[in-house]
């Protein structure tokens, strides 16, 4: 018998109808023995995700605003699910505990985690699987840092006592027993941890799309699906903004060599995307696997005559950024220039002071700032072996009238990152896509 670990996202757990789809999928393949679930998501456009409402609940409580009605809405959603699924897991009693803890100043992490906790209880009962709480098994240290190996050991031990189990995603515990969540979308990480700890053959991540697309469908019309992608390529694409899977979900699966299969709960017959160590092209027959990008960057270009003969210049630049606690995205450099690319969210209102310090402390001849920049990564392991990829990419951007302000090619030759003005962001992605991908 094989072993498949599955994670079902919020849209798959949104209501009774969706949870019945989970049951059909799980029953279809008896190897699907460990199931990680998210909190119920949106049932229709304009609906609310349980997790969002739980965070809102916490804000209300924190500001002494009335929250009873909101709590009632959340409770009714779970009571409705319990009735619809015909199970009884004591939702009413669970809400008494939640309300009591809320009155005692429960943390945002504790409250947010209750969505996954209750969802897992309901789905476990409905599937006839054991409920195994993530509390005490998914572990963080007292600084809130996630503990990979300790978690792997604890989860592996616990799961060995359960033939089939449902585990809530998204959270774990601190050494004092307090609840700590991952960042948003973190049930994907729990799914990968469970897959690794249980030694699964595959980690199926069930969502509401049939895998990864080669580009954002809001920008490129009808982009092709990626049937296969390597962990490395995916890491690049997710880092650059392609979302479907939480970026930190890749590491545990990769470590254990477990392929991740992104699947669609609503179209279970679709094969989806397989993410594995195998470095093949996307199966689309092209040299690139995908394109992703992020807006809102600032590039600071620092010029210093004869910089290349000087030692310690870049170190001085970097240590100033460190003083400002600003992480750096990229450091493209030329003979007498070095640029730092910074995400605006980290820059905040520090730009003026930062430039002043850079001017004063590095001895730069001049500094130029380019605001409203976007980065676009074109990714594909196939690119390294094919000559002329860069020329084709730059040619396409030239044809589209896009001005390239920065180029950075990773040493693996697996990606080419270009910096363009944000006004050209979408046009640039469309141009690159058209240059590399045959129309469907
Ligand atoms: N429910 C959490 C969120 O909305 C975690 C998850 O779904 O993965 O972010």
Short mmCIF file of C-alpha atoms and ligand atoms in Angstrom, two decimals:
data_model
loop_
_atom_site.label_atom_id
_atom_site.label_comp_id
_atom_site.label_asym_id
_atom_site.label_seq_id
_atom_site.Cartn_x
_atom_site.Cartn_y
_atom_site.Cartn_z
CA UNK A 1 0.00 0.00 0.00
CA UNK A 2 1.25 3.46 -0.86
CA UNK A 3 0.86 6.56 1.22
CA UNK A 4 -0.50 9.87 0.04
CA UNK A 5 -0.67 12.99 2.21
CA UNK A 6 -3.31 15.48 1.06
CA UNK A 7 -3.97 19.07 1.91
CA UNK A 8 -7.34 20.58 1.10
CA UNK A 9 -7.52 24.36 1.00
CA UNK A 10 -10.23 26.71 2.19
CA UNK A 11 -12.34 26.53 -0.96
CA UNK A 12 -12.39 22.72 -0.65
CA UNK A 13 -13.66 23.01 2.93
CA UNK A 14 -16.06 25.91 2.35
CA UNK A 15 -19.36 24.06 2.72
CA UNK A 16 -21.02 20.65 2.83
CA UNK A 17 -20.97 20.25 -0.93
CA UNK A 18 -17.21 20.86 -1.07
CA UNK A 19 -16.50 18.57 1.87
CA UNK A 20 -18.43 15.82 0.08
CA UNK A 21 -16.03 16.27 -2.83
CA UNK A 22 -13.16 15.76 -0.40
CA UNK A 23 -14.76 12.50 0.68
CA UNK A 24 -15.12 11.25 -2.92
CA UNK A 25 -11.48 12.11 -3.62
CA UNK A 26 -10.25 10.41 -0.47
CA UNK A 27 -12.39 7.33 -1.03
CA UNK A 28 -11.26 7.05 -4.63
CA UNK A 29 -7.73 6.28 -3.51
CA UNK A 30 -7.39 4.48 -0.14
CA UNK A 31 -3.71 5.53 -0.03
CA UNK A 32 -4.94 9.04 0.86
CA UNK A 33 -4.50 8.44 4.57
CA UNK A 34 -3.34 11.74 6.05
CA UNK A 35 -5.42 14.79 5.34
CA UNK A 36 -4.52 18.35 6.29
CA UNK A 37 -7.29 20.92 6.06
CA UNK A 38 -7.68 24.68 6.00
CA UNK A 39 -10.45 26.69 7.59
CA UNK A 40 -13.60 27.08 5.47
CA UNK A 41 -13.03 29.64 2.74
CA UNK A 42 -15.42 31.62 0.56
CA UNK A 43 -18.53 29.80 -0.71
CA UNK A 44 -19.30 32.43 -3.34
CA UNK A 45 -18.01 35.79 -4.55
CA UNK A 46 -18.35 38.33 -1.78
CA UNK A 47 -18.50 35.69 0.96
CA UNK A 48 -16.07 35.84 3.89
CA UNK A 49 -13.26 33.45 4.73
CA UNK A 50 -13.49 32.12 8.26
CA UNK A 51 -9.85 33.07 8.95
CA UNK A 52 -10.47 36.70 7.94
CA UNK A 53 -13.48 36.84 10.26
CA UNK A 54 -11.48 35.36 13.12
CA UNK A 55 -8.81 38.03 12.75
CA UNK A 56 -11.56 40.65 12.67
CA UNK A 57 -13.05 39.18 15.81
CA UNK A 58 -9.75 39.59 17.56
CA UNK A 59 -9.44 43.25 16.43
CA UNK A 60 -12.92 43.98 17.75
CA UNK A 61 -12.14 42.38 21.10
CA UNK A 62 -8.82 44.19 21.31
CA UNK A 63 -10.45 47.57 20.75
CA UNK A 64 -13.32 46.84 23.09
CA UNK A 65 -15.77 46.97 20.21
CA UNK A 66 -18.81 44.69 20.37
CA UNK A 67 -18.03 41.37 18.77
CA UNK A 68 -20.97 39.15 19.76
CA UNK A 69 -22.66 39.37 16.38
CA UNK A 70 -19.50 38.49 14.48
CA UNK A 71 -18.83 35.56 16.77
CA UNK A 72 -22.39 34.41 16.18
CA UNK A 73 -21.91 34.52 12.38
CA UNK A 74 -18.76 32.39 12.65
CA UNK A 75 -20.43 29.98 15.04
CA UNK A 76 -23.45 29.59 12.80
CA UNK A 77 -21.26 28.73 9.87
CA UNK A 78 -19.70 25.88 11.78
CA UNK A 79 -23.03 24.76 13.28
CA UNK A 80 -24.44 24.76 9.74
CA UNK A 81 -21.57 22.60 8.52
CA UNK A 82 -21.96 20.21 11.43
CA UNK A 83 -25.68 19.80 10.64
CA UNK A 84 -25.12 19.56 6.88
CA UNK A 85 -22.48 16.86 7.26
CA UNK A 86 -24.62 15.00 9.79
CA UNK A 87 -21.81 14.69 12.33
CA UNK A 88 -21.63 15.78 15.91
CA UNK A 89 -18.32 17.08 17.17
CA UNK A 90 -19.60 19.49 19.80
CA UNK A 91 -19.32 22.76 17.89
CA UNK A 92 -21.58 24.59 20.36
CA UNK A 93 -19.34 23.58 23.28
CA UNK A 94 -16.21 24.52 21.33
CA UNK A 95 -17.59 28.02 20.88
CA UNK A 96 -18.20 28.38 24.60
CA UNK A 97 -14.49 27.73 25.11
CA UNK A 98 -13.55 30.18 22.33
CA UNK A 99 -15.80 32.87 23.80
CA UNK A 100 -14.36 32.37 27.24
CA UNK A 101 -10.81 32.63 25.91
CA UNK A 102 -11.76 35.70 23.91
CA UNK A 103 -12.94 37.34 27.13
CA UNK A 104 -9.57 36.53 28.66
CA UNK A 105 -7.65 38.28 25.87
CA UNK A 106 -6.89 35.30 23.63
CA UNK A 107 -4.12 35.93 21.11
CA UNK A 108 -4.73 36.59 17.41
CA UNK A 109 -2.89 33.36 16.60
CA UNK A 110 -5.08 31.30 18.90
CA UNK A 111 -8.27 32.75 17.44
CA UNK A 112 -7.14 32.43 13.82
CA UNK A 113 -6.19 28.80 14.42
CA UNK A 114 -9.70 27.87 15.52
CA UNK A 115 -10.84 27.86 11.89
CA UNK A 116 -8.49 25.01 11.00
CA UNK A 117 -9.08 23.26 14.33
CA UNK A 118 -12.86 23.07 13.90
CA UNK A 119 -12.64 22.35 10.19
CA UNK A 120 -10.38 19.36 10.91
CA UNK A 121 -12.70 18.10 13.66
CA UNK A 122 -15.70 18.18 11.33
CA UNK A 123 -13.94 16.64 8.35
CA UNK A 124 -12.32 13.91 10.46
CA UNK A 125 -15.73 12.90 11.80
CA UNK A 126 -17.27 13.02 8.32
CA UNK A 127 -14.54 10.85 6.78
CA UNK A 128 -14.38 8.50 9.76
CA UNK A 129 -10.68 9.39 10.23
CA UNK A 130 -8.95 10.15 13.55
CA UNK A 131 -8.53 13.79 14.50
CA UNK A 132 -4.88 14.55 15.35
CA UNK A 133 -4.34 18.08 16.64
CA UNK A 134 -1.32 19.99 15.36
CA UNK A 135 -0.87 21.52 18.83
CA UNK A 136 2.09 19.85 20.51
CA UNK A 137 3.30 18.36 17.21
CA UNK A 138 4.02 21.34 14.98
CA UNK A 139 6.58 23.11 17.12
CA UNK A 140 8.06 26.59 17.43
CA UNK A 141 10.73 27.81 19.84
CA UNK A 142 10.12 30.58 22.36
CA UNK A 143 11.11 33.21 19.78
CA UNK A 144 8.47 31.90 17.40
CA UNK A 145 10.99 30.25 15.09
CA UNK A 146 9.71 27.11 13.47
CA UNK A 147 11.51 23.89 14.49
CA UNK A 148 11.78 21.55 11.49
CA UNK A 149 13.45 18.54 12.97
CA UNK A 150 11.62 18.54 16.30
CA UNK A 151 8.34 18.81 14.41
CA UNK A 152 9.30 16.02 12.06
CA UNK A 153 10.06 13.69 14.96
CA UNK A 154 6.93 14.58 16.97
CA UNK A 155 4.59 14.40 13.97
CA UNK A 156 6.12 11.15 12.73
CA UNK A 157 5.73 9.53 16.13
CA UNK A 158 2.13 10.68 16.55
CA UNK A 159 1.04 9.66 13.06
CA UNK A 160 2.52 6.20 13.46
CA UNK A 161 -0.32 5.50 15.88
CA UNK A 162 -3.01 6.45 13.38
CA UNK A 163 -3.80 4.56 10.23
CA UNK A 164 -5.84 7.48 8.89
CA UNK A 165 -6.00 10.99 10.28
CA UNK A 166 -7.12 14.54 9.64
CA UNK A 167 -4.76 17.22 10.92
CA UNK A 168 -5.55 20.95 11.10
CA UNK A 169 -3.21 23.09 9.03
CA UNK A 170 -1.73 26.54 9.67
CA UNK A 171 -0.72 26.34 13.34
CA UNK A 172 1.38 24.70 16.00
CA UNK A 173 2.53 25.53 19.50
CA UNK A 174 5.18 27.47 21.37
CA UNK A 175 7.08 25.82 24.24
CA UNK A 176 4.58 27.30 26.76
CA UNK A 177 1.69 25.67 24.89
CA UNK A 178 0.46 28.93 23.34
CA UNK A 179 -0.74 28.68 19.75
CA UNK A 180 1.45 30.04 16.98
CA UNK A 181 0.40 30.21 13.34
CA UNK A 182 2.45 30.25 10.17
CA UNK A 183 1.91 33.21 7.86
CA UNK A 184 -1.29 33.30 5.79
CA UNK A 185 -1.82 30.29 3.58
CA UNK A 186 0.32 28.25 5.97
CA UNK A 187 -1.76 25.06 5.81
CA UNK A 188 0.31 24.25 2.74
CA UNK A 189 3.34 24.08 5.03
CA UNK A 190 1.56 21.76 7.46
CA UNK A 191 0.66 19.52 4.52
CA UNK A 192 4.32 19.30 3.50
CA UNK A 193 5.39 18.61 7.09
CA UNK A 194 2.86 15.81 7.41
CA UNK A 195 3.95 14.34 4.07
CA UNK A 196 7.57 14.36 5.20
CA UNK A 197 6.92 13.04 8.71
CA UNK A 198 4.72 10.23 7.43
CA UNK A 199 7.11 9.36 4.60
CA UNK A 200 4.43 9.87 1.96
CA UNK A 201 5.03 8.90 -1.67
CA UNK A 202 3.39 12.09 -2.83
CA UNK A 203 1.98 15.27 -1.32
CA UNK A 204 -1.26 16.20 -3.03
CA UNK A 205 -2.24 19.80 -2.57
CA UNK A 206 -5.91 20.19 -3.48
CA UNK A 207 -7.10 23.65 -4.37
CA UNK A 208 -9.48 25.31 -6.81
CA UNK A 209 -7.19 25.51 -9.84
CA UNK A 210 -5.74 22.69 -11.91
CA UNK A 211 -2.13 23.48 -11.07
CA UNK A 212 0.29 26.22 -11.95
CA UNK A 213 -0.08 28.35 -15.02
CA UNK A 214 2.87 29.69 -16.96
CA UNK A 215 1.85 33.25 -16.21
CA UNK A 216 -0.74 35.16 -14.20
CA UNK A 217 -4.10 34.72 -15.99
CA UNK A 218 -5.06 38.27 -14.98
CA UNK A 219 -2.24 39.47 -17.22
CA UNK A 220 -1.86 36.86 -19.95
CA UNK A 221 -4.99 35.57 -21.60
CA UNK A 222 -5.48 31.86 -21.14
CA UNK A 223 -1.91 30.93 -20.20
CA UNK A 224 -0.82 27.31 -20.57
CA UNK A 225 -0.70 25.03 -17.55
CA UNK A 226 2.62 23.72 -16.27
CA UNK A 227 2.48 19.95 -16.07
CA UNK A 228 5.91 19.47 -14.47
CA UNK A 229 8.18 21.84 -12.65
CA UNK A 230 11.23 21.37 -10.44
CA UNK A 231 11.28 22.49 -6.80
CA UNK A 232 13.97 25.01 -7.69
CA UNK A 233 12.01 26.58 -10.49
CA UNK A 234 8.93 26.76 -8.36
CA UNK A 235 10.84 28.37 -5.54
CA UNK A 236 11.93 31.09 -7.97
CA UNK A 237 8.44 31.58 -9.33
CA UNK A 238 6.75 31.64 -5.92
CA UNK A 239 9.34 33.97 -4.54
CA UNK A 240 8.56 36.29 -7.42
CA UNK A 241 4.87 36.31 -6.74
CA UNK A 242 3.31 33.27 -8.40
CA UNK A 243 0.91 32.06 -5.78
CA UNK A 244 -0.97 28.78 -5.43
CA UNK A 245 1.34 27.19 -2.92
CA UNK A 246 2.91 28.84 0.14
CA UNK A 247 6.60 29.35 -0.68
CA UNK A 248 7.73 27.68 2.56
CA UNK A 249 5.81 24.52 1.71
CA UNK A 250 8.43 23.50 -0.80
CA UNK A 251 11.36 23.02 1.58
CA UNK A 252 10.09 20.05 3.67
CA UNK A 253 8.88 18.17 0.59
CA UNK A 254 12.11 18.83 -1.26
CA UNK A 255 14.18 17.74 1.71
CA UNK A 256 12.39 14.40 1.75
CA UNK A 257 12.27 14.14 -2.05
CA UNK A 258 8.48 13.96 -2.04
CA UNK A 259 6.81 15.24 -5.21
CA UNK A 260 4.02 17.75 -4.74
CA UNK A 261 0.99 17.41 -6.96
CA UNK A 262 -1.26 20.47 -7.21
CA UNK A 263 -4.81 19.29 -7.94
CA UNK A 264 -8.27 20.75 -8.40
CA UNK A 265 -10.96 19.55 -5.97
CA UNK A 266 -13.63 20.65 -8.44
CA UNK A 267 -12.07 18.83 -11.42
CA UNK A 268 -10.35 15.87 -9.76
CA UNK A 269 -9.67 14.11 -13.06
CA UNK A 270 -7.24 16.88 -14.10
CA UNK A 271 -3.65 15.72 -13.50
CA UNK A 272 -2.57 19.16 -12.25
CA UNK A 273 1.06 20.17 -11.83
CA UNK A 274 3.76 17.88 -10.48
CA UNK A 275 6.57 19.56 -8.59
CA UNK A 276 9.61 17.36 -8.09
CA UNK A 277 13.38 17.31 -8.16
CA UNK A 278 13.37 16.33 -11.83
CA UNK A 279 14.59 19.20 -13.90
CA UNK A 280 12.59 18.99 -17.05
CA UNK A 281 10.96 21.70 -19.00
CA UNK A 282 7.32 22.34 -18.41
CA UNK A 283 6.18 19.78 -20.91
CA UNK A 284 4.92 22.62 -23.03
CA UNK A 285 7.88 22.00 -25.28
CA UNK A 286 9.35 25.42 -24.63
CA UNK A 287 12.55 26.55 -22.99
CA UNK A 288 10.87 28.44 -20.22
CA UNK A 289 8.72 27.05 -17.44
CA UNK A 290 6.99 30.16 -16.23
CA UNK A 291 7.02 33.91 -15.75
CA UNK A 292 6.25 35.72 -12.52
CA UNK A 293 6.73 39.20 -11.24
CA UNK A 294 6.28 41.63 -8.42
CA UNK A 295 5.51 45.32 -8.38
CA UNK A 296 6.66 47.96 -5.93
CA UNK A 297 10.42 48.03 -5.79
CA UNK A 298 12.94 50.83 -5.57
CA UNK A 299 16.36 50.57 -7.18
CA UNK A 300 19.21 52.62 -5.72
CA UNK A 301 22.12 52.84 -8.14
CA UNK A 302 25.42 53.90 -6.58
CA UNK A 303 28.30 55.12 -8.77
CA UNK A 304 31.89 55.43 -7.72
CA UNK A 305 34.76 55.98 -10.05
CA UNK A 306 37.25 53.10 -9.92
CA UNK A 307 34.95 51.20 -7.59
CA UNK A 308 36.27 47.95 -8.95
CA UNK A 309 39.75 48.75 -7.56
CA UNK A 310 38.48 49.50 -4.11
CA UNK A 311 37.96 46.97 -1.35
CA UNK A 312 35.07 47.09 1.08
CA UNK A 313 32.82 49.43 -0.91
CA UNK A 314 29.93 47.00 -1.29
CA UNK A 315 30.37 45.92 2.30
CA UNK A 316 29.86 49.52 3.44
CA UNK A 317 26.71 49.81 1.36
CA UNK A 318 25.33 46.58 2.74
CA UNK A 319 26.10 47.40 6.33
CA UNK A 320 24.23 50.70 6.03
CA UNK A 321 21.21 48.79 4.77
CA UNK A 322 21.60 46.41 7.65
CA UNK A 323 21.59 49.34 10.08
CA UNK A 324 18.25 50.35 8.60
CA UNK A 325 17.02 46.77 8.88
CA UNK A 326 16.23 46.68 5.17
CA UNK A 327 16.53 43.35 3.37
CA UNK A 328 17.86 43.42 -0.19
CA UNK A 329 16.22 41.68 -3.09
CA UNK A 330 19.05 41.83 -5.63
CA UNK A 331 22.44 43.46 -6.04
CA UNK A 332 23.20 43.84 -9.72
CA UNK A 333 26.62 45.37 -10.29
CA UNK A 334 28.70 46.89 -13.05
CA UNK A 335 32.30 48.09 -13.31
CA UNK A 336 31.85 51.28 -11.32
CA UNK A 337 28.29 50.82 -10.13
CA UNK A 338 26.40 48.73 -7.72
CA UNK A 339 22.63 48.80 -7.39
CA UNK A 340 20.48 47.56 -4.61
CA UNK A 341 16.92 46.53 -5.27
CA UNK A 342 14.62 46.94 -2.31
CA UNK A 343 10.96 46.04 -1.88
CA UNK A 344 9.00 49.19 -1.02
CA UNK A 345 7.30 47.48 1.88
CA UNK A 346 10.67 47.38 3.66
CA UNK A 347 11.68 50.87 2.66
CA UNK A 348 8.70 52.63 4.18
CA UNK A 349 9.63 56.28 4.79
CA UNK A 350 13.34 55.57 5.27
CA UNK A 351 14.43 56.47 1.73
CA UNK A 352 15.55 60.07 2.38
CA UNK A 353 17.67 59.21 5.43
CA UNK A 354 19.07 56.14 3.75
CA UNK A 355 20.29 58.05 0.70
CA UNK A 356 21.85 60.69 2.91
CA UNK A 357 23.73 58.02 4.86
CA UNK A 358 24.82 56.22 1.70
CA UNK A 359 26.18 59.47 0.28
CA UNK A 360 27.98 60.38 3.48
CA UNK A 361 29.36 57.02 4.54
CA UNK A 362 30.36 55.30 1.30
CA UNK A 363 32.13 58.08 -0.56
CA UNK A 364 29.98 57.44 -3.64
CA UNK A 365 30.31 59.90 -6.54
CA UNK A 366 26.60 59.86 -7.21
CA UNK A 367 23.47 58.01 -6.32
CA UNK A 368 20.40 57.62 -8.48
CA UNK A 369 17.06 56.40 -7.26
CA UNK A 370 14.53 54.66 -9.51
CA UNK A 371 11.15 54.39 -7.90
CA UNK A 372 8.03 52.51 -9.04
CA UNK A 373 9.96 49.59 -10.41
CA UNK A 374 8.81 46.04 -10.98
CA UNK A 375 10.77 42.84 -11.25
CA UNK A 376 9.91 40.07 -13.66
CA UNK A 377 11.50 36.63 -13.47
CA UNK A 378 11.53 34.33 -16.47
CA UNK A 379 12.29 30.89 -15.12
CA UNK A 380 13.20 27.58 -16.71
CA UNK A 381 15.94 25.02 -16.20
CA UNK A 382 15.81 24.48 -19.94
CA UNK A 383 17.13 28.01 -20.47
CA UNK A 384 20.69 27.20 -19.47
CA UNK A 385 21.22 24.86 -22.38
CA UNK A 386 19.65 26.98 -25.07
CA UNK A 387 21.68 29.78 -26.63
CA UNK A 388 20.00 33.04 -27.44
CA UNK A 389 17.39 33.00 -24.71
CA UNK A 390 18.44 36.35 -23.33
CA UNK A 391 18.53 37.89 -26.79
CA UNK A 392 15.02 36.66 -27.47
CA UNK A 393 13.77 38.02 -24.18
CA UNK A 394 15.37 41.44 -24.56
CA UNK A 395 14.30 41.57 -28.18
CA UNK A 396 10.69 40.94 -27.18
CA UNK A 397 10.81 43.70 -24.60
CA UNK A 398 12.39 46.07 -27.09
CA UNK A 399 9.65 45.31 -29.64
CA UNK A 400 7.02 46.00 -26.99
CA UNK A 401 8.63 49.36 -26.24
CA UNK A 402 9.57 48.36 -22.70
CA UNK A 403 12.60 50.03 -21.23
CA UNK A 404 14.74 47.58 -19.23
CA UNK A 405 16.25 49.28 -16.20
CA UNK A 406 18.03 46.33 -14.66
CA UNK A 407 19.08 42.81 -15.59
CA UNK A 408 20.05 40.04 -13.22
CA UNK A 409 20.74 36.52 -14.33
CA UNK A 410 21.09 33.96 -11.59
CA UNK A 411 24.33 31.96 -11.68
CA UNK A 412 22.31 28.79 -12.22
CA UNK A 413 21.18 30.32 -15.52
CA UNK A 414 17.74 29.15 -14.52
CA UNK A 415 16.25 32.59 -14.47
CA UNK A 416 16.59 36.02 -15.94
CA UNK A 417 15.23 38.85 -13.88
CA UNK A 418 14.53 42.18 -15.47
CA UNK A 419 13.60 45.40 -13.73
CA UNK A 420 11.10 47.53 -15.61
CA UNK A 421 9.03 50.55 -14.73
CA UNK A 422 5.79 49.49 -13.10
CA UNK A 423 3.76 51.14 -15.86
CA UNK A 424 5.29 48.59 -18.26
CA UNK A 425 4.87 45.59 -15.95
CA UNK A 426 1.95 43.89 -17.66
CA UNK A 427 3.07 44.68 -21.20
CA UNK A 428 6.48 43.19 -20.40
CA UNK A 429 5.02 39.93 -19.08
CA UNK A 430 2.78 39.60 -22.12
CA UNK A 431 5.70 40.25 -24.45
CA UNK A 432 7.92 37.64 -22.80
CA UNK A 433 5.12 35.10 -22.79
CA UNK A 434 4.42 35.63 -26.47
CA UNK A 435 8.11 35.33 -27.31
CA UNK A 436 8.52 31.93 -25.68
CA UNK A 437 5.19 30.18 -25.68
CA UNK A 438 3.43 28.92 -28.77
CA UNK A 439 -0.23 29.92 -28.80
CA UNK A 440 -2.42 27.09 -27.43
N1 LIG B 1 -6.74 29.67 6.83
C1 LIG B 1 -5.44 30.24 6.76
C2 LIG B 1 -5.47 31.42 5.81
O1 LIG B 1 -6.50 31.78 5.32
C3 LIG B 1 -4.39 29.26 6.39
C4 LIG B 1 -4.61 28.50 5.12
O2 LIG B 1 -5.71 28.45 4.59
O3 LIG B 1 -3.65 27.94 4.63
O4 LIG B 1 -4.46 32.01 5.57
#
